[in-house]
PDB file of C-alpha atoms in Angstrom:
ATOM      1  CA  MET A  27     106.296 163.383 -44.585  1.00  0.00           C
ATOM      2  CA  VAL A  28     105.809 165.522 -41.496  1.00  0.00           C
ATOM      3  CA  GLU A  29     102.246 166.749 -41.071  1.00  0.00           C
ATOM      4  CA  GLU A  30     101.490 170.408 -40.430  1.00  0.00           C
ATOM      5  CA  ARG A  31     101.034 171.150 -36.745  1.00  0.00           C
ATOM      6  CA  ARG A  32     100.838 174.077 -34.396  1.00  0.00           C
ATOM      7  CA  ALA A  33     103.857 175.263 -32.411  1.00  0.00           C
ATOM      8  CA  ASP A  34     101.906 175.053 -29.161  1.00  0.00           C
ATOM      9  CA  ASP A  35     101.467 171.246 -29.572  1.00  0.00           C
ATOM     10  CA  THR A  36     104.930 170.731 -28.137  1.00  0.00           C
ATOM     11  CA  SER A  37     104.273 173.353 -25.450  1.00  0.00           C
ATOM     12  CA  HIS A  38     101.237 171.397 -24.352  1.00  0.00           C
ATOM     13  CA  MET A  39     103.237 168.158 -24.098  1.00  0.00           C
ATOM     14  CA  ILE A  40     106.002 169.697 -21.951  1.00  0.00           C
ATOM     15  CA  GLU A  41     103.721 172.037 -20.021  1.00  0.00           C
ATOM     16  CA  ASP A  42     105.068 170.860 -16.626  1.00  0.00           C
ATOM     17  CA  HIS A  43     108.554 171.974 -17.636  1.00  0.00           C
ATOM     18  CA  LEU A  44     107.456 175.169 -19.374  1.00  0.00           C
ATOM     19  CA  GLY A  45     105.663 176.164 -16.165  1.00  0.00           C
ATOM     20  CA  ASN A  46     108.998 175.978 -14.373  1.00  0.00           C
ATOM     21  CA  GLY A  47     110.828 178.656 -16.319  1.00  0.00           C
ATOM     22  CA  TRP A  48     111.172 176.942 -19.675  1.00  0.00           C
ATOM     23  CA  MET A  49     109.522 178.522 -22.726  1.00  0.00           C
ATOM     24  CA  ASN A  50     109.270 178.107 -26.457  1.00  0.00           C
ATOM     25  CA  VAL A  51     111.386 180.763 -28.178  1.00  0.00           C
ATOM     26  CA  PRO A  52     110.482 181.585 -31.793  1.00  0.00           C
ATOM     27  CA  ALA A  53     113.385 181.259 -34.201  1.00  0.00           C
ATOM     28  CA  GLU A  54     112.875 184.809 -35.478  1.00  0.00           C
ATOM     29  CA  ALA A  55     113.196 186.178 -31.916  1.00  0.00           C
ATOM     30  CA  ILE A  56     116.780 184.922 -31.705  1.00  0.00           C
ATOM     31  CA  GLY A  57     117.759 185.462 -35.333  1.00  0.00           C
ATOM     32  CA  ALA A  58     117.905 181.754 -36.090  1.00  0.00           C
ATOM     33  CA  LEU A  59     117.612 180.863 -39.778  1.00  0.00           C
ATOM     34  CA  THR A  60     115.524 177.737 -39.295  1.00  0.00           C
ATOM     35  CA  GLY A  61     111.949 176.668 -39.677  1.00  0.00           C
ATOM     36  CA  CYS A  62     112.099 174.734 -36.441  1.00  0.00           C
ATOM     37  CA  GLU A  63     109.191 175.600 -34.105  1.00  0.00           C
ATOM     38  CA  ASP A  64     110.565 173.523 -31.231  1.00  0.00           C
ATOM     39  CA  ILE A  65     113.237 175.769 -29.665  1.00  0.00           C
ATOM     40  CA  ILE A  66     113.135 175.935 -25.887  1.00  0.00           C
ATOM     41  CA  SER A  67     115.097 177.731 -23.199  1.00  0.00           C
ATOM     42  CA  GLU A  68     114.949 178.695 -19.558  1.00  0.00           C
ATOM     43  CA  ASP A  69     117.214 181.641 -20.216  1.00  0.00           C
ATOM     44  CA  TYR A  70     114.640 183.912 -21.978  1.00  0.00           C
ATOM     45  CA  THR A  71     111.718 185.891 -20.754  1.00  0.00           C
ATOM     46  CA  LEU A  72     109.121 188.245 -22.253  1.00  0.00           C
ATOM     47  CA  ASP A  73     109.470 191.947 -21.582  1.00  0.00           C
ATOM     48  CA  ASP A  74     106.590 194.358 -21.151  1.00  0.00           C
ATOM     49  CA  ASP A  75     106.305 194.762 -24.936  1.00  0.00           C
ATOM     50  CA  GLY A  76     106.111 191.015 -25.526  1.00  0.00           C
ATOM     51  CA  GLU A  77     109.641 190.795 -26.861  1.00  0.00           C
ATOM     52  CA  TYR A  78     111.833 187.817 -26.061  1.00  0.00           C
ATOM     53  CA  VAL A  79     114.915 188.914 -24.089  1.00  0.00           C
ATOM     54  CA  PRO A  80     117.664 186.821 -22.550  1.00  0.00           C
ATOM     55  CA  CYS A  81     117.715 186.743 -18.762  1.00  0.00           C
ATOM     56  CA  ALA A  82     121.149 185.119 -18.555  1.00  0.00           C
ATOM     57  CA  PRO A  83     124.518 186.376 -19.773  1.00  0.00           C
ATOM     58  CA  ASP A  84     125.025 183.406 -22.139  1.00  0.00           C
ATOM     59  CA  PRO A  85     121.545 182.063 -22.835  1.00  0.00           C
ATOM     60  CA  VAL A  86     121.281 178.382 -23.662  1.00  0.00           C
ATOM     61  CA  LEU A  87     118.777 177.138 -26.236  1.00  0.00           C
ATOM     62  CA  TYR A  88     117.710 173.612 -27.118  1.00  0.00           C
ATOM     63  CA  TRP A  89     116.011 172.571 -30.355  1.00  0.00           C
ATOM     64  CA  HIS A  90     114.590 169.499 -31.988  1.00  0.00           C
ATOM     65  CA  ALA A  91     117.194 169.156 -34.745  1.00  0.00           C
ATOM     66  CA  ASP A  92     115.204 166.485 -36.606  1.00  0.00           C
ATOM     67  CA  TYR A  93     112.174 168.749 -37.015  1.00  0.00           C
ATOM     68  CA  MET A  94     112.094 168.190 -40.781  1.00  0.00           C
ATOM     69  CA  VAL A  95     111.389 164.449 -40.375  1.00  0.00           C
ATOM     70  CA  GLU A  96     109.942 164.057 -36.898  1.00  0.00           C
ATOM     71  CA  VAL A  97     107.164 165.709 -34.865  1.00  0.00           C
ATOM     72  CA  PRO A  98     107.852 165.529 -31.106  1.00  0.00           C
ATOM     73  CA  VAL A  99     104.190 165.201 -30.213  1.00  0.00           C
ATOM     74  CA  GLU A 100     103.821 162.159 -32.433  1.00  0.00           C
ATOM     75  CA  LEU A 101     106.941 160.533 -30.969  1.00  0.00           C
ATOM     76  CA  TRP A 102     105.773 161.156 -27.378  1.00  0.00           C
ATOM     77  CA  SER A 103     102.329 159.800 -28.111  1.00  0.00           C
ATOM     78  CA  GLN A 104     104.026 156.594 -29.263  1.00  0.00           C
ATOM     79  CA  GLY A 105     106.067 156.440 -26.087  1.00  0.00           C
ATOM     80  CA  ARG A 106     109.270 157.236 -27.952  1.00  0.00           C
ATOM     81  CA  GLU A 107     112.138 159.446 -26.856  1.00  0.00           C
ATOM     82  CA  VAL A 108     112.520 163.000 -28.138  1.00  0.00           C
ATOM     83  CA  ILE A 109     115.901 164.667 -27.990  1.00  0.00           C
ATOM     84  CA  PHE A 110     116.344 168.404 -27.834  1.00  0.00           C
ATOM     85  CA  LYS A 111     119.965 169.264 -28.719  1.00  0.00           C
ATOM     86  CA  ARG A 112     121.805 172.218 -27.323  1.00  0.00           C
ATOM     87  CA  ALA A 113     121.994 174.899 -29.994  1.00  0.00           C
TER      88      ALA A 113
END
């Protein structure tokens, strides 16, 4: 069973990439009907009101599709590979 964890756990683990234009994008910000907290993109930005807006004509998102059975932070801490699939 997957333990409860905070969404920023993954952000912390991929901080080097998130600092280069990648960001976590909440599912509700893009209208996704998923409980996945690990959705990332380099095609979104925050506007002055803190809303997520696409900064590319066809924004690309990646998500951890196995979020119901795996926690990326746990896999990385074990030296295992984590795959984010294109949404």
